Coordinates of N, CA and C in Angstrom, one line a residue:
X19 N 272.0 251.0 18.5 CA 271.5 251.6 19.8 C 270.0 251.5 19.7
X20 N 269.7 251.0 20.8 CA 267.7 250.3 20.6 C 267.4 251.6 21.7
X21 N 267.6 251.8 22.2 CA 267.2 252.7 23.6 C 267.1 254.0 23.4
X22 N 266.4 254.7 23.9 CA 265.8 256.2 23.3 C 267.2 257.1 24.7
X23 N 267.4 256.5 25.6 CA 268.6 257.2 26.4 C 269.9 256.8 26.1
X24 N 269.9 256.1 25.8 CA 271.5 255.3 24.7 C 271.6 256.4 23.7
X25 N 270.9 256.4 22.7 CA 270.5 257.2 21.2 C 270.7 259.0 21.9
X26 N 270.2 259.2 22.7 CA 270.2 260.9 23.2 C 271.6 260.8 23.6
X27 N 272.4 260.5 24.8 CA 273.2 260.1 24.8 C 274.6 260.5 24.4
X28 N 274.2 259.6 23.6 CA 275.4 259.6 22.9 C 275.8 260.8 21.5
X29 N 274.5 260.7 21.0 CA 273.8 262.1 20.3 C 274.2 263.6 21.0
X30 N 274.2 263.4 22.3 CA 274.9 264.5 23.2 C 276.2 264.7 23.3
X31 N 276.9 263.7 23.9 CA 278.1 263.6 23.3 C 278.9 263.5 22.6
X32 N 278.5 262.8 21.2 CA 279.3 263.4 20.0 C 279.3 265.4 19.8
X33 N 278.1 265.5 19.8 CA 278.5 266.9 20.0 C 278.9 267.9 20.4
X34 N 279.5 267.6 21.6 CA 279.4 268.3 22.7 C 281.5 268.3 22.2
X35 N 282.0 267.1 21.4 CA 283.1 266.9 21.1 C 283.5 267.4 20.2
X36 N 282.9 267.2 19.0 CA 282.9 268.0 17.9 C 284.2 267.5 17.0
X37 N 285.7 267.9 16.8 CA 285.8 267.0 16.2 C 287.2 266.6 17.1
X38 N 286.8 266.6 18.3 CA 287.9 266.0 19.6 C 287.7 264.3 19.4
X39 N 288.5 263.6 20.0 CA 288.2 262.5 20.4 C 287.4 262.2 21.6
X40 N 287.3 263.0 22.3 CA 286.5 263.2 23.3 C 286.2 264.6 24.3
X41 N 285.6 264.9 24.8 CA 284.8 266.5 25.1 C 285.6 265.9 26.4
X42 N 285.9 267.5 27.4 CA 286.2 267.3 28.6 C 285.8 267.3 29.4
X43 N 285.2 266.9 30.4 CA 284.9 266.3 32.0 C 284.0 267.6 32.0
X44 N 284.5 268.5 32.1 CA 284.0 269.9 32.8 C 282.8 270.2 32.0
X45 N 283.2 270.0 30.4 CA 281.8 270.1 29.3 C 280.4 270.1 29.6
X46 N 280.6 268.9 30.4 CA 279.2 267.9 30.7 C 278.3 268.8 31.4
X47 N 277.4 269.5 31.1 CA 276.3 270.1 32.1 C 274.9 269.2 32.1
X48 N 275.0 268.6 33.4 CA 273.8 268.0 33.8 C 272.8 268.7 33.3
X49 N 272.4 270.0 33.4 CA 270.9 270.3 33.0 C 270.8 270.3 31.3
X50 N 271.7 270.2 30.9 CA 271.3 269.8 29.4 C 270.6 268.2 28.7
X51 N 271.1 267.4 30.3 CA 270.7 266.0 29.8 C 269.7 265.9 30.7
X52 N 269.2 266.7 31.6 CA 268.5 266.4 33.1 C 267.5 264.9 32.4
X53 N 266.9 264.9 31.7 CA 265.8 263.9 31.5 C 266.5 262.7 31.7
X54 N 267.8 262.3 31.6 CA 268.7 261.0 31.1 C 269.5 260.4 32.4
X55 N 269.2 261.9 33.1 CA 270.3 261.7 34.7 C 270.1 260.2 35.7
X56 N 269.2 260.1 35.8 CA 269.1 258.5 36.6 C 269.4 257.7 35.9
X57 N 269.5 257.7 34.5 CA 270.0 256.2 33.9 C 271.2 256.4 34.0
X58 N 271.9 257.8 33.8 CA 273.6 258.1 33.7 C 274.2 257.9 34.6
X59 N 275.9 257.9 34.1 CA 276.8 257.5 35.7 C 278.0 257.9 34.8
X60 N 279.7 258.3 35.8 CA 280.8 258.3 34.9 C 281.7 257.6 36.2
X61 N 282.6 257.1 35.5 CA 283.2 255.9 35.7 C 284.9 256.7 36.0
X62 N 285.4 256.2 36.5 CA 286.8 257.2 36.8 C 287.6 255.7 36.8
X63 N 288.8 255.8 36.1 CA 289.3 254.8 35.5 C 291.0 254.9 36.3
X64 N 291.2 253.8 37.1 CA 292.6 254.2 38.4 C 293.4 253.0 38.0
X65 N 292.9 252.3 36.9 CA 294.1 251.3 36.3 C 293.1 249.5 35.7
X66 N 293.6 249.3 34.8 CA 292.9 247.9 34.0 C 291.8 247.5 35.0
X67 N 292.0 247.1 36.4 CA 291.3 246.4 36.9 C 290.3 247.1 38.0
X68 N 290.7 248.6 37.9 CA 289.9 249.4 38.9 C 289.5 250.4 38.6
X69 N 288.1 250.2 38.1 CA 286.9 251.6 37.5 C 286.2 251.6 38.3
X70 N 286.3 252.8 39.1 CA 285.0 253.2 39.9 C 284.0 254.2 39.7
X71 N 282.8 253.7 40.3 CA 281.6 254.6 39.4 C 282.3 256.3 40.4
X72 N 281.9 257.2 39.8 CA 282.1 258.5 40.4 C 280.8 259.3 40.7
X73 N 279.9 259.0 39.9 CA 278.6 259.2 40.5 C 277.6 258.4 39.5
X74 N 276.5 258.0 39.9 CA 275.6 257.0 39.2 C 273.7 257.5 39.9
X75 N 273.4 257.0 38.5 CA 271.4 258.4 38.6 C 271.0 257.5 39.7
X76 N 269.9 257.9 39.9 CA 269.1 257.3 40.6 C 268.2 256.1 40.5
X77 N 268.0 256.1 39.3 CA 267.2 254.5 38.7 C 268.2 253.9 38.2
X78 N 269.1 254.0 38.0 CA 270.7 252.8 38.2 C 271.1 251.9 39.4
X79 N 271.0 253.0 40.6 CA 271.1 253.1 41.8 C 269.7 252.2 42.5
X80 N 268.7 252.2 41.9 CA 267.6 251.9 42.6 C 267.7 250.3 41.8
X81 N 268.1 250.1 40.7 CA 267.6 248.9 40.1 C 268.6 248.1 40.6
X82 N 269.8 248.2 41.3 CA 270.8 247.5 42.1 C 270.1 247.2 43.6
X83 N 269.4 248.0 44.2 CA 268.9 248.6 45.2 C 270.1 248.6 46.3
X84 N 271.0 249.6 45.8 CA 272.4 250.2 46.6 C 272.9 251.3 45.9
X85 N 273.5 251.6 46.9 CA 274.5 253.4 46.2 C 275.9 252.7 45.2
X86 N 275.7 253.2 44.4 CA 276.8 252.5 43.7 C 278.1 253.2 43.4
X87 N 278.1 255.0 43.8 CA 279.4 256.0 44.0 C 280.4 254.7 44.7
X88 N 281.6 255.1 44.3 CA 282.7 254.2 44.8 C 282.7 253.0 44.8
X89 N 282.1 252.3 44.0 CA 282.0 250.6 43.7 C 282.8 250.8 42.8
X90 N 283.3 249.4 42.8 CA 284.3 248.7 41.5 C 283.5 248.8 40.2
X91 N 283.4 248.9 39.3 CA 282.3 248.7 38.1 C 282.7 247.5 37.4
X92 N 284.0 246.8 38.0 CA 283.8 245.5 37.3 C 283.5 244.6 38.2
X93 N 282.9 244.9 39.6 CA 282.8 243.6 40.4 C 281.2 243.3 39.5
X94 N 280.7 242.1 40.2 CA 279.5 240.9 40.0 C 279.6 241.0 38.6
X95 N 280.7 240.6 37.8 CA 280.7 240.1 36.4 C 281.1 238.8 36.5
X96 N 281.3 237.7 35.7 CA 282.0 236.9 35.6 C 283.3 236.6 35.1
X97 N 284.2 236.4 35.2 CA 285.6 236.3 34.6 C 285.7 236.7 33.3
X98 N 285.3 235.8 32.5 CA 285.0 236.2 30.6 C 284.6 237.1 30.5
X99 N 283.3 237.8 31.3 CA 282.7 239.4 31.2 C 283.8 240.2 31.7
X100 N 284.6 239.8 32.4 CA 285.2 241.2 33.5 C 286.5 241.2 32.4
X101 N 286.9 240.0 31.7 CA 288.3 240.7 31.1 C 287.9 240.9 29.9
X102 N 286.7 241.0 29.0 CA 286.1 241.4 28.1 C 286.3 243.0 28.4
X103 N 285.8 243.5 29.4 CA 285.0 244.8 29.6 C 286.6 245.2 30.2
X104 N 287.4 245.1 30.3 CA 288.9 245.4 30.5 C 289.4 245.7 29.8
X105 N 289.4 244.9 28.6 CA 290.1 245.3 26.8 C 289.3 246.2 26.7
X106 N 287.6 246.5 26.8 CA 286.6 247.1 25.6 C 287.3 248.6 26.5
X107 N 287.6 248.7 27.7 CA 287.7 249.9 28.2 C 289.1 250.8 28.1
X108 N 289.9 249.9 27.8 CA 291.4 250.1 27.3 C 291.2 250.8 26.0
X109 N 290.3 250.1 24.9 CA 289.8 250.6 24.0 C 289.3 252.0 23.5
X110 N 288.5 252.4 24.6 CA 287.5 253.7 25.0 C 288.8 254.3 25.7
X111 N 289.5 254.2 26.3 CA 289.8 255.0 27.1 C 291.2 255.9 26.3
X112 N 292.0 254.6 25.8 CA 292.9 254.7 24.7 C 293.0 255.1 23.3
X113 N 291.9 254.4 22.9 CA 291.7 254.9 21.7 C 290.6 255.8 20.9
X114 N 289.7 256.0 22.1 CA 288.7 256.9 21.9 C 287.3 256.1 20.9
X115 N 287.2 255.3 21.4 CA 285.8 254.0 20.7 C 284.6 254.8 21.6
X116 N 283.7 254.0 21.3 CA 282.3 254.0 22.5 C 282.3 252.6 22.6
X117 N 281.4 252.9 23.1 CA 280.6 250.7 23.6 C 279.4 251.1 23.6
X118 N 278.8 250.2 22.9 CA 277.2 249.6 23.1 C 276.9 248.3 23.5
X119 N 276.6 248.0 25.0 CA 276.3 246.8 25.5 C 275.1 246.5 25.9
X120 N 274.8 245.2 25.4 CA 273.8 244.9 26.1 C 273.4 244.0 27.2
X121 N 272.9 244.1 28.2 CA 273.9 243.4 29.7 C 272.3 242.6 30.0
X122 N 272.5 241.7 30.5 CA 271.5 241.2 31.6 C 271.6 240.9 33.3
X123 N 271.2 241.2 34.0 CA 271.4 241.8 35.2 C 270.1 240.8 36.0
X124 N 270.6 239.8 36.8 CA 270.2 238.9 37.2 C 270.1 239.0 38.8
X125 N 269.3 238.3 39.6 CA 268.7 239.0 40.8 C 268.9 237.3 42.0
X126 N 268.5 237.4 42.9 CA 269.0 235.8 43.5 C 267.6 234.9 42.9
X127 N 266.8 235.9 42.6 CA 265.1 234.7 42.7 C 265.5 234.4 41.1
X128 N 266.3 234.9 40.4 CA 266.7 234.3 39.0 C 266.0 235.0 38.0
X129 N 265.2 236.2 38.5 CA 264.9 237.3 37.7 C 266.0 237.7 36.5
X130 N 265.5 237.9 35.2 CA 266.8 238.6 34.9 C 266.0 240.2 33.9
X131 N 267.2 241.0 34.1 CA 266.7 242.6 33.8 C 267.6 243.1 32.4
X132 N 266.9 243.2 31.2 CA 267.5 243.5 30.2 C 267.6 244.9 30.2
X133 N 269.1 245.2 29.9 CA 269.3 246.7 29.6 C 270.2 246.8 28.6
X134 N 270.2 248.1 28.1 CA 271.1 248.6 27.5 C 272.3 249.3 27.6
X135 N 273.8 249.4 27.6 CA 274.6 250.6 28.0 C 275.3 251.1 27.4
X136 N 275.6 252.5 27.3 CA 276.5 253.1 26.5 C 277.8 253.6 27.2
X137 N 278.8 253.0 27.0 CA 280.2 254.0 27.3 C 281.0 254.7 26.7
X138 N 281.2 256.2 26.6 CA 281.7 256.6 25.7 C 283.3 257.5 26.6
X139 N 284.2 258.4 25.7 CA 285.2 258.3 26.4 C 285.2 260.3 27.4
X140 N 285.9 260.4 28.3 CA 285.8 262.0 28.7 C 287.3 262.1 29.2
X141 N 287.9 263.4 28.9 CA 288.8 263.7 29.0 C 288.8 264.8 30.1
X142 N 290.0 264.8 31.0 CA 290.5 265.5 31.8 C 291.6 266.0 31.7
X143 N 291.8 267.4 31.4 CA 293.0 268.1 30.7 C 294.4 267.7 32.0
X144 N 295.3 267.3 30.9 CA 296.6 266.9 31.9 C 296.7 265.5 32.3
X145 N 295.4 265.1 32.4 CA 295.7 263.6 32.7 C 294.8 262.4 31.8
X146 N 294.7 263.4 30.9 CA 294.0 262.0 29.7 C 292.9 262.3 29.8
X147 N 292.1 260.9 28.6 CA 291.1 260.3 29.0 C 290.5 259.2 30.0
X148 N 290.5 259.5 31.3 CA 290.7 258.6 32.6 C 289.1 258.7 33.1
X149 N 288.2 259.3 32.6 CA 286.9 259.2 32.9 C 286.1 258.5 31.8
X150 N 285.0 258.0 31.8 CA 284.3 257.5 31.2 C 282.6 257.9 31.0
X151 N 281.5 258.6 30.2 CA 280.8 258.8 30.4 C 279.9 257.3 30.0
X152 N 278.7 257.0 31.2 CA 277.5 255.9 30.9 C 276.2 255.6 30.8
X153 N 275.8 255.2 30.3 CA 274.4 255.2 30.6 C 273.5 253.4 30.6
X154 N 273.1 253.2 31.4 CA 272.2 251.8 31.6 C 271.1 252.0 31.7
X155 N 270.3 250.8 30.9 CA 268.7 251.9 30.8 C 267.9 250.3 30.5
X156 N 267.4 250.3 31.6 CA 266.2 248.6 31.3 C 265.2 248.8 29.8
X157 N 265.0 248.0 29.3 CA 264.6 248.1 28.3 C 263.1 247.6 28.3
X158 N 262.2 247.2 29.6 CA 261.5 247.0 30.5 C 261.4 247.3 31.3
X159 N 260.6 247.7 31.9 CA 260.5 247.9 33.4 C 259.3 246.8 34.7
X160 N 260.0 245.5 35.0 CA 258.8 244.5 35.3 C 258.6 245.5 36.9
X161 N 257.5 244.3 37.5 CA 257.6 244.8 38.5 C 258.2 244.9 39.8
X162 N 259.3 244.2 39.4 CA 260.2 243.6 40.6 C 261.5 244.6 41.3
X163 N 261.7 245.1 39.7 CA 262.5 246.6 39.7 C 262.7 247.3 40.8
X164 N 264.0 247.5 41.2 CA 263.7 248.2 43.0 C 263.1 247.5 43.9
X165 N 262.5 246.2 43.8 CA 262.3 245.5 44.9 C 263.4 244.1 45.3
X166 N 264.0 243.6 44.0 CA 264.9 242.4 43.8 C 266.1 242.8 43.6
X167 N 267.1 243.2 44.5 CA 268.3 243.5 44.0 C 269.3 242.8 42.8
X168 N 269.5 243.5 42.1 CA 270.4 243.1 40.8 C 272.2 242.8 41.4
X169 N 271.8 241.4 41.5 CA 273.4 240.9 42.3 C 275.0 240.7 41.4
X170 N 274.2 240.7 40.3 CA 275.3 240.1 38.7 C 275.1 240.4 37.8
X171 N 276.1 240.7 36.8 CA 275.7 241.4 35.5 C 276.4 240.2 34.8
X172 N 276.0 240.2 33.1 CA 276.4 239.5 32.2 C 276.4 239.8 30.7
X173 N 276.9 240.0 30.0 CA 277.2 240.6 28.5 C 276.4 239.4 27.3
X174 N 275.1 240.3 26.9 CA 274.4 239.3 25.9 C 275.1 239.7 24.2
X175 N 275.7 240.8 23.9 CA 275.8 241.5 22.7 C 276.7 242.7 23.7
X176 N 278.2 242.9 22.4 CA 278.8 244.1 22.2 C 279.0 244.6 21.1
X177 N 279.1 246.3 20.9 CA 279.4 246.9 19.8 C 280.7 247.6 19.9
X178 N 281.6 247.9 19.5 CA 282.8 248.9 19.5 C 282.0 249.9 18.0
X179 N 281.9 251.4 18.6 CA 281.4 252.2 17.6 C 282.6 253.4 17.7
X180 N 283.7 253.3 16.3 CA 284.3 254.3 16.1 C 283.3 256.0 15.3
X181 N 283.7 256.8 16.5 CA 282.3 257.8 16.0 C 282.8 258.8 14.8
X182 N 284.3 258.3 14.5 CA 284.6 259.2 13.2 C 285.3 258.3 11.9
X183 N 284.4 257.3 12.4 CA 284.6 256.0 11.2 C 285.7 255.0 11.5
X184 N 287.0 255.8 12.2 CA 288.2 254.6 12.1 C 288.6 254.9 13.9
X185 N 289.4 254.5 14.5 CA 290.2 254.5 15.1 C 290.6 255.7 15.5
X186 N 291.3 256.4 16.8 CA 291.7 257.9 16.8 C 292.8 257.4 17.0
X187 N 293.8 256.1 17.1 CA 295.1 256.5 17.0 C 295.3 256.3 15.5
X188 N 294.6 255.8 15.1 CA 294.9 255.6 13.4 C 295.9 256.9 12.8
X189 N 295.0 258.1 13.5 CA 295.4 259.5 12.8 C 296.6 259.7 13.4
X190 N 297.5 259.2 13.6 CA 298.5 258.9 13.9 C 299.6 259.3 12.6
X191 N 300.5 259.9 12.8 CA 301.7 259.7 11.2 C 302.4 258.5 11.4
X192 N 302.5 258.3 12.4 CA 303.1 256.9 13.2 C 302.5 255.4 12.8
X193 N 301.7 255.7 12.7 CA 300.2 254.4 12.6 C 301.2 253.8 11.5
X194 N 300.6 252.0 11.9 CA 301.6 251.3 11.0 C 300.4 249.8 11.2
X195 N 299.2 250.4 12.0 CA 298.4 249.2 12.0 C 297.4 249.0 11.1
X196 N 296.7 248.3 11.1 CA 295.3 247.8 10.3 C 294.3 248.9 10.6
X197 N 293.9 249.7 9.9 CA 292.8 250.6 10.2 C 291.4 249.8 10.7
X198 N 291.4 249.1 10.4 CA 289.8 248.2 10.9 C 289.7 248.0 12.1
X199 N 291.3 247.6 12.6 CA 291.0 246.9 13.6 C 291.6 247.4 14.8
X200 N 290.9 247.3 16.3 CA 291.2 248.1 17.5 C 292.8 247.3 17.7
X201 N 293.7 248.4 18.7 CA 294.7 248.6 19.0 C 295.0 247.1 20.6
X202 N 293.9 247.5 21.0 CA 293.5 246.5 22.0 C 293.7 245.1 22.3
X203 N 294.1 244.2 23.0 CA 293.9 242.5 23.0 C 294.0 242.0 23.8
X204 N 292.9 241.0 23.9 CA 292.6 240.5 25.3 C 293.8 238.9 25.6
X205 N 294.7 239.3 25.7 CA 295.6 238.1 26.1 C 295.6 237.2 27.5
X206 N 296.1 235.7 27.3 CA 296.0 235.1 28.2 C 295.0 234.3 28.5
X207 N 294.0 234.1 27.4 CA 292.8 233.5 27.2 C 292.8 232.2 26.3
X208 N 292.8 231.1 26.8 CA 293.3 229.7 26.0 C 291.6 229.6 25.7
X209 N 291.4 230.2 24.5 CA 290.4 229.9 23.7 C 290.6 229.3 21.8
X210 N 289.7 228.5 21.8 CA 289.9 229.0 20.3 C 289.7 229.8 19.3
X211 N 289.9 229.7 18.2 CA 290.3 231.0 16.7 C 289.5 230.7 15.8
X212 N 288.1 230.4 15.7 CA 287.4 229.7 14.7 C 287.4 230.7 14.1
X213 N 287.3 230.7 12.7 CA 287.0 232.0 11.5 C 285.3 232.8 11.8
X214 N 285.5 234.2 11.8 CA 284.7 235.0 12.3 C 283.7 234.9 11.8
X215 N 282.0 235.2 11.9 CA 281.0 235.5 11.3 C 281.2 236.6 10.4
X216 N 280.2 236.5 9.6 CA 280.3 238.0 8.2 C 280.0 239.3 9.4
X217 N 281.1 239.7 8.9 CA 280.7 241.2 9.2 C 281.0 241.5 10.9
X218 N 281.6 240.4 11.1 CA 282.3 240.5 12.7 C 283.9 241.3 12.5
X219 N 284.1 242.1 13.5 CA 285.7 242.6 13.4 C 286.2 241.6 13.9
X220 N 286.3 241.4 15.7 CA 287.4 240.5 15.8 C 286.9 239.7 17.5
X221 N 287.4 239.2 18.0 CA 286.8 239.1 19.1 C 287.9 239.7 20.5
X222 N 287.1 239.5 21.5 CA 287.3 240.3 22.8 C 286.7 239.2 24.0
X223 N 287.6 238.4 24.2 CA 287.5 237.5 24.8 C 286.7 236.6 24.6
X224 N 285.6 235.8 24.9 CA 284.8 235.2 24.5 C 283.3 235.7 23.2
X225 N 283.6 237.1 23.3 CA 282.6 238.0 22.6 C 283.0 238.2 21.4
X226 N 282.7 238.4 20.4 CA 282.6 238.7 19.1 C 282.0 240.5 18.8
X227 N 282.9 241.0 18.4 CA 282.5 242.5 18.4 C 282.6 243.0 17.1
X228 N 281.2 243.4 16.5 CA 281.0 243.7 15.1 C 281.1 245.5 15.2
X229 N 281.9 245.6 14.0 CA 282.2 247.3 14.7 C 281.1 248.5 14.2
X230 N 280.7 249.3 14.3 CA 279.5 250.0 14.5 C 279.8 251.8 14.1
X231 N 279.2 252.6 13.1 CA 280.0 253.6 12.7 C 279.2 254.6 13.0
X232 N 278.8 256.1 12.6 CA 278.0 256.6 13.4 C 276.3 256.6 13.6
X233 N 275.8 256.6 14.3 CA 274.5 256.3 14.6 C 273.3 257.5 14.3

């Protein structure tokens, strides 16, 4: 995590969880994070292919230059990004992971806007973990920001960060998998299987995801 609102963050909510897989929806008091609020947003999750933002800050909202409440959160990706960020969220949502992404966010004049983002998981009693807390945070600020609309996003680097070392279905009596490795798989993808870099877990569609422990 490079970003000083990524790092608070997430710093926040591990705590706020304690030794849950995830803190509940209701937990979250904005005035505890107020400094972080325009980079933040939470995501409400209505099935694989349909996460919509549920509310999103204001410098998120401005560096799109649109309201982004009730948008898709996987439209303006590209296909390899959208079914990457499909599995990574099945992930989070299932198994209680975070994500650390780092996206670039591209504009029509061919600008491109480096950010950072964190997803981590939020639970709603009775019906899961079906929320998602986030945060996107430019890691620059040029001067075009709020004047060039950000029309596309694109995935430069992912992390899957289990925040209690393994897996939460692991803790399972049930569990009969590989502790290392996520529950998750991106199928349907005619790629190939070359042998992983050191220190890579596994990949996630075209991405390679080195797994990441607490921060």
């Amino acid at each position: 995590m490079k970003h000083g609102v990524t790092q608070t963050l997430y710093n926040y909510w591990d705590n706020l969880r304690g030794a849950r897989p995830a803190p509940n929806r209701s937990e979250v008091d904005p005035g505890e994070i107020r400094g972080l609020l325009g980079d933040t947003f939470i995501l409400e999750t209505n099935g694989p292919r349909d996460v919509r933002y549920r509310l999103a800050g204001t410098r998120l909202c401005s560096a799109h230059c649109r309201e982004l409440k009730g948008r898709n959160f996987l439209r303006g990706w590209s296909v390899k990004d959208r079914e990457a960020l499909e599995s990574l969220l099945a992930a989070i949502t299932e198994d209680a992971a975070a994500a650390v992404i780092g996206i670039n966010g591209h504009t029509e004049r061919g600008q491109i806007l480096q950010m950072e983002m964190l997803l981590v998981p939020l639970n709603v009693p009775g019906e899961g973990r079906i929320r998602v807390l986030g945060s996107c945070t430019p890691m620059e600020k040029p001067y075009w920001i709020g004047l060039h609309p950000i029309l596309s996003l694109s995935i430069s680097s992912l992390r899957l960060v289990w925040p209690d070392e393994r897996p939460y279905f692991m803790d399972s009596p049930a569990a009969t998998l590989n502790p290392i490795l996520p529950r998750f798989t991106a199928e349907g993808l005619a790629m190939p299987t070359p042998p992983l870099p050191n220190g890579a877990e596994r990949k996630v569609g075209h991405l390679t995801v080195y797994s990441g422990g607490k921060s």
